[in-house]
XYZ file of C-alpha atoms in Angstrom:
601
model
C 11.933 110.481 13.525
C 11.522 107.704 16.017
C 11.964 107.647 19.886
C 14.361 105.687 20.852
C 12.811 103.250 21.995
C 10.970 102.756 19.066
C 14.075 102.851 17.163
C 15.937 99.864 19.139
C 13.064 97.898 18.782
C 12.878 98.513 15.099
C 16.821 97.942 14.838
C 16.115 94.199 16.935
C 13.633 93.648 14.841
C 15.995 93.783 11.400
C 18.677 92.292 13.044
C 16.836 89.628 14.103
C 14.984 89.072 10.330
C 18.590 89.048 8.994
C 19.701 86.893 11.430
C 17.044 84.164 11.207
C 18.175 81.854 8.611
C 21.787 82.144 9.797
C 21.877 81.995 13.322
C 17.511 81.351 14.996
C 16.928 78.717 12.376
C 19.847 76.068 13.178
C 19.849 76.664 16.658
C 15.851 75.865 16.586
C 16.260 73.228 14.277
C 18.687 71.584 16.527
C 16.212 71.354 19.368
C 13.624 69.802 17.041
C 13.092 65.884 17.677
C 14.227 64.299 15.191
C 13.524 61.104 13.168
C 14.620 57.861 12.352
C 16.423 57.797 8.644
C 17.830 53.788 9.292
C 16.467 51.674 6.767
C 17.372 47.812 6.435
C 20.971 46.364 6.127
C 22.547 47.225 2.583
C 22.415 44.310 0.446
C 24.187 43.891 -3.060
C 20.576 42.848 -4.339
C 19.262 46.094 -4.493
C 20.580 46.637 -7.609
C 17.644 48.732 -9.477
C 18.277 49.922 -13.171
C 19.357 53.387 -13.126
C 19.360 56.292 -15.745
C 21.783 59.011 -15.628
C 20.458 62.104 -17.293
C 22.439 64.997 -18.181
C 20.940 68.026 -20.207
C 23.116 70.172 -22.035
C 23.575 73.398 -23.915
C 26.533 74.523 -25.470
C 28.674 72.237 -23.090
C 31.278 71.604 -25.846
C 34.202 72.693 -23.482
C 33.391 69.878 -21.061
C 30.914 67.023 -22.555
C 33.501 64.500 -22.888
C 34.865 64.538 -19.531
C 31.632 64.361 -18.237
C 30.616 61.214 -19.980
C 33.773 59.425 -19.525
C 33.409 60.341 -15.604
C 30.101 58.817 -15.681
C 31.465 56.002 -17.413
C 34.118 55.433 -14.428
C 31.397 54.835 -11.782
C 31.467 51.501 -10.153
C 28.045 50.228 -11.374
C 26.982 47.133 -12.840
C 27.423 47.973 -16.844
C 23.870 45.661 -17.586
C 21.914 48.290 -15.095
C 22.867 51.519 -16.320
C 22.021 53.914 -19.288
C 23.358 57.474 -19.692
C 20.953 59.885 -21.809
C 22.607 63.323 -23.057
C 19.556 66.079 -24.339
C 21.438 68.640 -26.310
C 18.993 71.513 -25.911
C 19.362 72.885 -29.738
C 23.065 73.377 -29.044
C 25.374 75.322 -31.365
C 28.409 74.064 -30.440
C 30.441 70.751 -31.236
C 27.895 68.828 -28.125
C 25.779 67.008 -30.174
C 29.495 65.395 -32.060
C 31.476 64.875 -29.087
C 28.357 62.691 -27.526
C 28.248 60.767 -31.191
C 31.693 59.715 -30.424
C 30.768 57.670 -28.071
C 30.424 54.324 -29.091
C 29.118 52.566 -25.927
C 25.438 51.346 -26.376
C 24.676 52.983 -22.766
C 24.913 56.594 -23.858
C 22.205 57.711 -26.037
C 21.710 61.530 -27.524
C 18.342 63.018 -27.835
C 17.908 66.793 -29.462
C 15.820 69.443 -29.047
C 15.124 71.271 -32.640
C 14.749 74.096 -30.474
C 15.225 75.755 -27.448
C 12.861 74.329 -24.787
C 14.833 75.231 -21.716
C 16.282 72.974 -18.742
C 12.893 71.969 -17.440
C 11.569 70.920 -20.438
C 14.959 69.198 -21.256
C 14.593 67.337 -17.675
C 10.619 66.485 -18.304
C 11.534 64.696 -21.981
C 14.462 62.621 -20.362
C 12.747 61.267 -17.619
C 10.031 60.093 -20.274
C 12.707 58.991 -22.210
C 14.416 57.243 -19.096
C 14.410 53.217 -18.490
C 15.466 53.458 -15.005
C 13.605 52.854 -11.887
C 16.271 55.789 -9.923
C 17.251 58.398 -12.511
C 20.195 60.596 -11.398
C 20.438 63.900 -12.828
C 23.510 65.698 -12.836
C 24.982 68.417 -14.391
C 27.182 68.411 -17.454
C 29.688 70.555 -15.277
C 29.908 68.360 -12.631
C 32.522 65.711 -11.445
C 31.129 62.668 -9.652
C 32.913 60.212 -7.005
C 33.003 56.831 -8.371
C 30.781 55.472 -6.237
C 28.369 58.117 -6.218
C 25.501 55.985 -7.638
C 26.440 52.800 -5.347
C 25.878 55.665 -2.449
C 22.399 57.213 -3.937
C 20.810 53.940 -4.913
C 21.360 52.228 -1.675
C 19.668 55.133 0.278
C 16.347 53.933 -2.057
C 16.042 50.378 0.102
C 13.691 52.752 2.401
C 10.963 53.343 0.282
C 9.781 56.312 2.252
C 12.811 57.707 -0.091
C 12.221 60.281 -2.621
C 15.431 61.925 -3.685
C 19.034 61.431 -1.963
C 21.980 63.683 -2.930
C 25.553 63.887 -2.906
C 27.600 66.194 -0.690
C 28.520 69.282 -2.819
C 32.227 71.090 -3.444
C 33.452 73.767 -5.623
C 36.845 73.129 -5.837
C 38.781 76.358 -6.594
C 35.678 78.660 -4.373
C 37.012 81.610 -2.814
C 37.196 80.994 1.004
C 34.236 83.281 1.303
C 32.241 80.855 -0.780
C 34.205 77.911 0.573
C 33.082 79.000 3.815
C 29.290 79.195 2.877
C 29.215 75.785 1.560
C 30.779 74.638 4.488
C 28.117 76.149 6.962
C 25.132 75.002 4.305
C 26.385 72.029 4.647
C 26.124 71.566 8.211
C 22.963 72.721 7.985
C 21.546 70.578 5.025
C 22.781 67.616 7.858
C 21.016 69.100 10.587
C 17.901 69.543 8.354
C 17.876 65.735 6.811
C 17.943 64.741 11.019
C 15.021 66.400 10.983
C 13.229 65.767 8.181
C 13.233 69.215 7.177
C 15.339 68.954 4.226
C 14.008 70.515 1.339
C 15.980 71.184 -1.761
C 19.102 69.482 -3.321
C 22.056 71.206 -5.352
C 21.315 70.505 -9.349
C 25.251 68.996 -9.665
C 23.857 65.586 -8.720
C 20.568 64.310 -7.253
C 18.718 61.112 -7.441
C 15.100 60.535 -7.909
C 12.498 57.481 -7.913
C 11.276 58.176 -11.778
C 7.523 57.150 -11.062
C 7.943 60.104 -8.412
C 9.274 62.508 -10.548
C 6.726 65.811 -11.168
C 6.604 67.308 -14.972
C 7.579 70.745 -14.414
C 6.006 73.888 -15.857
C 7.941 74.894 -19.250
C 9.793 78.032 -17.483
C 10.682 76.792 -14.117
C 13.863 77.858 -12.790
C 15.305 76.301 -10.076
C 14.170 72.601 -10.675
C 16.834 71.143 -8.131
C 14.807 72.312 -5.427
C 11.406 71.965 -6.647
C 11.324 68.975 -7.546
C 12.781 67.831 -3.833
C 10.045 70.401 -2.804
C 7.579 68.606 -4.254
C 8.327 65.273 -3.203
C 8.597 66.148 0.620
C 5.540 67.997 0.431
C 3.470 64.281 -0.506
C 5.576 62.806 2.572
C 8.805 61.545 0.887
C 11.948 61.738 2.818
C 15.118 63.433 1.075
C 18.421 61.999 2.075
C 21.740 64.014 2.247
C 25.002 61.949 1.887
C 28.318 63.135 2.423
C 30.292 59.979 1.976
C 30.372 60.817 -2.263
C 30.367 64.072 -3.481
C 29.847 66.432 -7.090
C 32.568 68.465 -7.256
C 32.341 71.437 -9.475
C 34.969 74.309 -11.535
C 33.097 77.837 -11.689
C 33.576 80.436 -13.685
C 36.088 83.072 -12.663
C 34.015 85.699 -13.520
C 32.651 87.559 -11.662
C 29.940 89.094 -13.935
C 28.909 84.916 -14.057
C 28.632 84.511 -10.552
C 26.407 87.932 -10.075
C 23.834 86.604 -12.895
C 23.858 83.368 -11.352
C 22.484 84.611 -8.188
C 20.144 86.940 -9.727
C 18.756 84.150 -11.836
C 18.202 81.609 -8.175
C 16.764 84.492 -6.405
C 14.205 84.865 -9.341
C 13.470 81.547 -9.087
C 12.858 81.174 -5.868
C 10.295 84.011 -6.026
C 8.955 81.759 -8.328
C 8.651 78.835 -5.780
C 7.400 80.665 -3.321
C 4.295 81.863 -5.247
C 3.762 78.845 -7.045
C 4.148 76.700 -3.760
C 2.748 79.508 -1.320
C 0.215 76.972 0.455
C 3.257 75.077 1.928
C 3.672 78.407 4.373
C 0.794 77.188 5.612
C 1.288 76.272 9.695
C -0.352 73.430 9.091
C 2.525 71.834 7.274
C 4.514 71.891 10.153
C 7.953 71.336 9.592
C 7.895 71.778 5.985
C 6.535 75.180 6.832
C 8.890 75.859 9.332
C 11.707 75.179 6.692
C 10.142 76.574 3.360
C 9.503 80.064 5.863
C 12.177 80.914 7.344
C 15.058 78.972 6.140
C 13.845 79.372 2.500
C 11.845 82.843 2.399
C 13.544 84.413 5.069
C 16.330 84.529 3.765
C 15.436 85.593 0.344
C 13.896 88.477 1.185
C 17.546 89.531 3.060
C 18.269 92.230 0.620
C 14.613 93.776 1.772
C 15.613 93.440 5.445
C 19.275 95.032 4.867
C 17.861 97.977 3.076
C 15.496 98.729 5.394
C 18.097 98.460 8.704
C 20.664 100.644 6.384
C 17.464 103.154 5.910
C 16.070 103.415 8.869
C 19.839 103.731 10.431
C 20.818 106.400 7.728
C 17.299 108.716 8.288
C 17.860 108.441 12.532
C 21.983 109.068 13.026
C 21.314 112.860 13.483
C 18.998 111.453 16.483
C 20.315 108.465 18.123
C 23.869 107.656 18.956
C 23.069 104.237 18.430
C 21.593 104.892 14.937
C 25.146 106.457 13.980
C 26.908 103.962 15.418
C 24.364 101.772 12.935
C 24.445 103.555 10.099
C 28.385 104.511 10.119
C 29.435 100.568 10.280
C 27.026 100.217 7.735
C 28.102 102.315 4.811
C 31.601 101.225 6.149
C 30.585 97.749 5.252
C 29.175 98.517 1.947
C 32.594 100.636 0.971
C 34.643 97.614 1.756
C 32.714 95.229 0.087
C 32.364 97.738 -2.666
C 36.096 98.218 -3.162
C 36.472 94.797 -3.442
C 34.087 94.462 -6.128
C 36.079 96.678 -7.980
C 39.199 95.045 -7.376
C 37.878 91.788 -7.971
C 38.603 90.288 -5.161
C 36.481 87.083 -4.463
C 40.003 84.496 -4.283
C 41.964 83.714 -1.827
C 44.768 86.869 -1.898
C 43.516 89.838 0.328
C 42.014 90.004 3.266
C 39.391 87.871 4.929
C 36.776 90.441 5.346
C 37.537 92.649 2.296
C 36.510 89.121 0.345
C 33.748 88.072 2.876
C 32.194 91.493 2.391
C 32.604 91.541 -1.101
C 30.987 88.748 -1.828
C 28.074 89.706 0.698
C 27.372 92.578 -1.021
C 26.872 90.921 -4.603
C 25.167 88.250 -3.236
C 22.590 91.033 -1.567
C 22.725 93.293 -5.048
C 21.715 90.226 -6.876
C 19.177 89.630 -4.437
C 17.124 92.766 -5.281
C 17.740 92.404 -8.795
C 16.265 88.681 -8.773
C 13.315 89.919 -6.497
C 12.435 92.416 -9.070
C 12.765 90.514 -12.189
C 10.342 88.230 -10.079
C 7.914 90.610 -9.675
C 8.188 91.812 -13.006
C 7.856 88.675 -14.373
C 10.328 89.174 -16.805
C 13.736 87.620 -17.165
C 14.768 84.840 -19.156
C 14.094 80.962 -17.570
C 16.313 79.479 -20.027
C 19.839 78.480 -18.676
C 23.151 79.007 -19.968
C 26.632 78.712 -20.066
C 28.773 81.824 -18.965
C 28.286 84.305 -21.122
C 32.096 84.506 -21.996
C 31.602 80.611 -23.805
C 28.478 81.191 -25.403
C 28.320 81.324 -29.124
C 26.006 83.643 -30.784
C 22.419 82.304 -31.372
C 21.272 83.859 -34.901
C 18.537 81.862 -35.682
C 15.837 83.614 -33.383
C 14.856 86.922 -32.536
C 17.930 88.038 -29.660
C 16.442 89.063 -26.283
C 15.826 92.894 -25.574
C 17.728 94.316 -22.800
C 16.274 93.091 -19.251
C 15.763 96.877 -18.571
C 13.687 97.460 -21.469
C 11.615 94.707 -20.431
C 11.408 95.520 -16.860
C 10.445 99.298 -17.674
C 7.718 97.796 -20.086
C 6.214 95.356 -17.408
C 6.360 98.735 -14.776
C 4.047 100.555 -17.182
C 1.905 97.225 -17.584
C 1.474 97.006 -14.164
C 1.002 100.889 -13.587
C -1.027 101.279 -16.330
C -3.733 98.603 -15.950
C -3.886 99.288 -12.346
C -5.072 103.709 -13.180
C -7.031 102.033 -15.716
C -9.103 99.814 -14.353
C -9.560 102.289 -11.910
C -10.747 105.076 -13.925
C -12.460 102.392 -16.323
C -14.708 100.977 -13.375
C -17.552 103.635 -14.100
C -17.534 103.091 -18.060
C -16.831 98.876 -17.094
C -20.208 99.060 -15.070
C -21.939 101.170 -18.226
C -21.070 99.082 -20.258
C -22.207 96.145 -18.882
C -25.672 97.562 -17.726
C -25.851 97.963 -21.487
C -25.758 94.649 -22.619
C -27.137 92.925 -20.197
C -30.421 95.424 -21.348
C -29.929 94.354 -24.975
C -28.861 90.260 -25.205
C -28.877 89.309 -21.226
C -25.367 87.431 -20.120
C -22.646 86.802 -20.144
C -21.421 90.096 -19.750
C -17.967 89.203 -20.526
C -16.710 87.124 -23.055
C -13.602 84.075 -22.138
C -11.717 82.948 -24.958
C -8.451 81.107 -25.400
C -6.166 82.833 -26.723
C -1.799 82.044 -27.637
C 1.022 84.078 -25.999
C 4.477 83.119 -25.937
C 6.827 82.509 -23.260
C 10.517 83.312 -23.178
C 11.388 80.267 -24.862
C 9.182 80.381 -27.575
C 7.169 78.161 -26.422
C 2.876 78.963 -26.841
C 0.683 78.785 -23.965
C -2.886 79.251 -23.507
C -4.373 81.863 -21.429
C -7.828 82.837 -20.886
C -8.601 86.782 -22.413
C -11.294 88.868 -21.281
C -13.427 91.252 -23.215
C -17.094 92.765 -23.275
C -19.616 90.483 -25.084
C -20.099 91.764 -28.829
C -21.595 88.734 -30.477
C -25.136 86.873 -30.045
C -23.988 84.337 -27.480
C -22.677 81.084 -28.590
C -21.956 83.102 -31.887
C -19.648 80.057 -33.580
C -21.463 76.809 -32.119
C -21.978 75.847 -35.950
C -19.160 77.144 -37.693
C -16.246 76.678 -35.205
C -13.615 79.342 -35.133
C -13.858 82.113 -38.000
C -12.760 85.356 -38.347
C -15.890 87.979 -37.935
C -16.057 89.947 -41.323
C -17.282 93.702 -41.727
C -20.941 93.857 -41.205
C -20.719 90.437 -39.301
C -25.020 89.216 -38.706
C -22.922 87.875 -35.117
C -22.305 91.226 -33.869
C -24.914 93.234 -31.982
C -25.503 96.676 -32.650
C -24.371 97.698 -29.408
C -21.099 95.093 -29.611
C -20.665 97.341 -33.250
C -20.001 100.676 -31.450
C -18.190 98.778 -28.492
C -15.878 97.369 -31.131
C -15.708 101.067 -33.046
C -14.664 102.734 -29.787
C -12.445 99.590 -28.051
C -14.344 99.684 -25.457
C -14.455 95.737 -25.808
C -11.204 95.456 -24.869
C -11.152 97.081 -21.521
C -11.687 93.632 -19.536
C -8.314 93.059 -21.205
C -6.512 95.544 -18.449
C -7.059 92.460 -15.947
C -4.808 90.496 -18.600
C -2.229 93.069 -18.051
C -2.184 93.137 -14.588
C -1.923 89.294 -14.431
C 0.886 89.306 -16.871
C -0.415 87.616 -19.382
C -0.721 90.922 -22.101
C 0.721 93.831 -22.163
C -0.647 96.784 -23.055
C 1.030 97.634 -26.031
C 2.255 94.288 -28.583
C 1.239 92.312 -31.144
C -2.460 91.083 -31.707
C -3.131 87.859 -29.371
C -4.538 84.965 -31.362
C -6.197 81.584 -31.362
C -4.662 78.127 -31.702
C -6.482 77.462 -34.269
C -5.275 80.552 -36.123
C -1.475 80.359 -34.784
C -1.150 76.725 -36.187
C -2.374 77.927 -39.577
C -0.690 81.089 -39.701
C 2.733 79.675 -38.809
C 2.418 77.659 -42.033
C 1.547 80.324 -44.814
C 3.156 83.395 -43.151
C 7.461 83.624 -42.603
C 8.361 85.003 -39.753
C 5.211 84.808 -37.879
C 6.030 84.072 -34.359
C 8.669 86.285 -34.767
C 6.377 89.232 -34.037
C 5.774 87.488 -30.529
C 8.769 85.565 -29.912
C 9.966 87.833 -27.383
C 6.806 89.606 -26.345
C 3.663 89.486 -24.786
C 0.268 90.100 -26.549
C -1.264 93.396 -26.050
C -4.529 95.244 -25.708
C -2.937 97.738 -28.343
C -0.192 97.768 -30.805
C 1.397 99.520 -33.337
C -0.770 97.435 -36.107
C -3.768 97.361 -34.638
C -4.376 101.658 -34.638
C -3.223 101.304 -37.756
C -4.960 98.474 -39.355
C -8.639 97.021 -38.947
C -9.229 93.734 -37.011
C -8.254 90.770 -39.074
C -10.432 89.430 -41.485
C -8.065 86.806 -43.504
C -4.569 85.797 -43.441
C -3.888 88.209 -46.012
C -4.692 91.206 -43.367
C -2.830 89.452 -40.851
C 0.322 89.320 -43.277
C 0.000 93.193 -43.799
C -0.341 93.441 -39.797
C 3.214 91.701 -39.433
C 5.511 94.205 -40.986
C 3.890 96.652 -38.057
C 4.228 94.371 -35.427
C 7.938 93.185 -36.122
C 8.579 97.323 -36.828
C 7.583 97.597 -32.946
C 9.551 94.748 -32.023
C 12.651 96.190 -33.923
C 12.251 99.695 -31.115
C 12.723 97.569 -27.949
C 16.373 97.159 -28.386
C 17.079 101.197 -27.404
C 15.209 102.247 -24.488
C 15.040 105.542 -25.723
C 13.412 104.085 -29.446
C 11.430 102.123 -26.943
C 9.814 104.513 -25.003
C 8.934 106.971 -27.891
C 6.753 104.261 -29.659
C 5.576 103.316 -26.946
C 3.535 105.890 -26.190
C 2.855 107.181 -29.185
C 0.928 103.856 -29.363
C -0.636 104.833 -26.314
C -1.927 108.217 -27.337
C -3.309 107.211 -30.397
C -4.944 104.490 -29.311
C -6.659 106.831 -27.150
C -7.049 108.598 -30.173
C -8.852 105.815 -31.645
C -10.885 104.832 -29.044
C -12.480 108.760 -28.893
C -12.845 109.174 -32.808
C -13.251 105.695 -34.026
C -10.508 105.757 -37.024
C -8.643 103.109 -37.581
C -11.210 100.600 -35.844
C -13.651 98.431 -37.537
């Protein structure tokens, strides 16, 4: 397929994007000048108030040893407070803090489940402290661990400062990791290059501290991120240490990694202007040591393709290819024989764990682009009770197959739209002028239940500024507000065809519940049960299974007839096969719809 030398230069070329983060990037990054991190002679004075924060859900198993290790550290008694957020736990948390009688330790709740970022954002409003230190409720700190973070704050170029970080029963594979991301963690602090902490234990200056979006993932490095993006310097400090006990299983571990590869996907869009050159060595580091290496999984498959397609043809692509799939059958047996400890051979575990680590790679990079997966964070699935008192998640393959067709879908229909989309907008422009397109706020929910405004597009229908004097109201049938043309573009749903560039964005779908306004939600959620639970785990959509059925809502008592439909099409995503079939017979008869006009108003 390729000449050969083509094909060794293609071969370099994957080699050396695999290799990058492992092997180019230290070596570079030793040759880097580096920078001055000596700050004034320690002095007991510094003594700054500090506030421990530790969010938890479902941490039952191990509260109490984590409060009575935080407890232990040698700090003055007078400049410390400890704050435990139960994040609507289940469990016996929320009792085993109460037991606590020291005046330090104080318990806030969440009513509901908001998620570790939001947890983090309402302690550190909560928080007294000029340093807070935020540490897991898994994690085991030296006792002087806060003597060692607080001093590193006398330079107050200082942002954040963490503690050297140890699993203590790893498998040597994973021993062996932390060992060499350790040494490079050093290398990058030298340098001022360090970006991102580990989420066991890191200290931060509290009027420094971002608020982070409700369904960020991996805070521990974004907030670090953050802070060395506005010039802060982040300190690494090996003479304390977090020590952690994972979960044996392996099924953990894999979700785990799927879960920081999805949120680094995250980071990487939502921070994308720090790849900019002209940051320098925050570039340099966010690039290659950061993006490089997240995108190894694409870089693997490729090399393993490319080998694979060109061993008939090049000795050196079956040399390739052969040590390849060898590679992936070793790691794959030991997969199946569990083998991540410390019994059976080095490279049977070193390959095992490779090839998880790479699997959850893909499957984080695609939840990412799918935008679905679940930013709340939990406790191994093996010690997590049953939540029953919200709608239960549908299976991440449902959802990914449903964001596919979102993104498939809008993408052939705004294509095959754009001739009726110019039409239509010819045609009002000829009968009431602009805007062409009408921007309204409208409510969809996030994986944690949580609302969030987003701006929806559709086709003008009303006179322009139709509800300057009456504020938000539903339009009734033979609504004055609505143009004659708007009445056949509502008829038809043609309106709604704007609404594809929702879809594509992610913030509809094309088949769900109704979106609404604020204004409506708040109200709605009062006199109707179960209301958000139509939307509690989905996205608004263009269509739905109430809206071919139903006309548009006129009063609360059509939206209450509307909810037995929508929570009937929530019920189907739970089978993918239950899933599919509504799902486009949705599809069809909204086309239906749109080319007879039944079942629209």
């Amino acid at each position: 397929m390729f000449s050969s030398e083509l094909f060794i230069v293609a071969v370099v070329g994957f080699v050396f994007l695999i290799a990058a983060p492992y092997v180019l990037y230290p070596i570079v990054l030793y040759f880097i000048p580096g920078i001055s991190n000596r700050s004034k002679k320690k002095t007991d004075a510094f003594q700054p108030f500090v506030s421990v924060l530790i969010p938890a859900h479902n941490e039952a198993r191990g509260i109490k040893t984590k409060i009575e290790n935080t407890l232990e550290l040698t700090y003055p008694h007078d400049k410390l407070e400890i704050i435990v957020c139960s994040d609507h736990s289940t469990d016996d948390t929320d009792k085993l803090v109460k037991q606590f009688k020291d005046r330090r330790i104080k318990l806030l709740r969440n009513e509901r489940r908001l998620g570790k970022a939001s947890t983090i954002n309402k302690m550190v409003k909560e928080a007294r402290g000029e340093l807070v230190l935020l540490t897991d409720a898994t994690s085991k700190l030296s006792p002087q661990a806060i003597e060692v973070l607080k001093n590193a704050f006398e330079d107050p170029q200082v942002g954040v400062a963490t503690l050297r970080y140890r699993i203590r029963t790893a498998s040597q594979a994973e021993s062996d990791y932390w060992s060499f991301d350790t040494l490079v963690r050093k290398l990058e602090m030298k340098k001022n290059m360090l970006l991102g902490v580990h989420g066991a234990a890191f200290m931060v200056r509290k009027q420094l501290t971002p608020s982070l979006p409700p369904d960020t993932i991996n805070d521990d490095f974004v907030i670090p991120l953050i802070l060395r993006a506005q010039g802060h310097k982040i300190l690494y400090l090996d003479s304390a240490e977090a020590v952690e006990d994972p979960t044996d299983s392996w099924r953990t571990i894999y979700r785990r990694l799927v879960r920081i590869t999805q949120g680094n996907f995250q980071m990487y869009w939502r921070h994308r202007n720090l790849l900019n050159p002209k940051h320098g060595r925050v570039a340099l580091a966010f690039g290659t040591r950061k993006l490089l290496k997240s995108l190894g999984p694409v870089w693997v498959l490729s090399l393993l393709l490319l080998a694979s397609f060109n061993a008939s043809e090049h000795t050196f692509g079956l040399i390739v290819a052969v040590s390849s799939w060898l590679a992936i059958l070793t790691g794959l047996t030991g997969i199946l024989l569990r083998n991540f400890g410390r019994s059976g051979p080095l490279p049977v575990r070193i390959l095992a764990y490779g090839l998880m680590a790479q699997t959850a790679g893909v499957a984080g990079m695609i939840r990412a682009l799918l935008s679905n997966g679940n930013p709340l964070w939990k406790r191994a699935p093996e010690n997590e009770p049953l939540e029953l008192d919200q709608p239960a998640m549908p299976p991440w393959h449902v959802l990914a197959i449903k964001r596919g067709l979102d993104i498939v879908g809008s993408t052939i229909g705004l294509v095959l739209a754009s001739p009726i989309m110019l039409a239509v907008s010819l045609a009002i422009w000829k009968e009431t002028g602009r805007p062409l397109v009408f921007r309204q706020q409208r409510v969809r929910y996030n994986a944690l239940g949580q609302p969030i405004n987003f701006t929806m597009y559709k086709f003008r229908t009303m006179v322009v500024d139709a509800e300057k004097g009456s504020g938000p109201v539903w339009a009734s049938k033979e609504d004055p507000r609505i143009t004659p043309l708007g009445n056949f573009l509502r008829k038809c749903r043609l309106d709604e065809i704007p609404q594809l560039a929702n879809v594509f964005m992610g913030d509809m779908s094309l088949v769900g519940p109704r979106p609404e306004r604020s204004h409506f939600v708040n109200m709605l959620e009062e006199q109707i049960p179960l209301y958000n639970d139509r939307v509690y785990r989905l996205k608004p959509g263009i269509t739905g299974w109430a809206q071919i059925n139903l006309d548009y809502d006129t009063s609360v008592e059509s939206v209450r007839d509307k909810l037995f439909y929508d929570l009937t099409y929530a019920a189907h995503l739970y089978r993918l096969s239950s899933y599919l079939r509504i799902e486009f017979k949705i599809l069809f008869s909204t086309v239906k719809v749109m080319i007879t006009g039944k079942g629209a108003r």
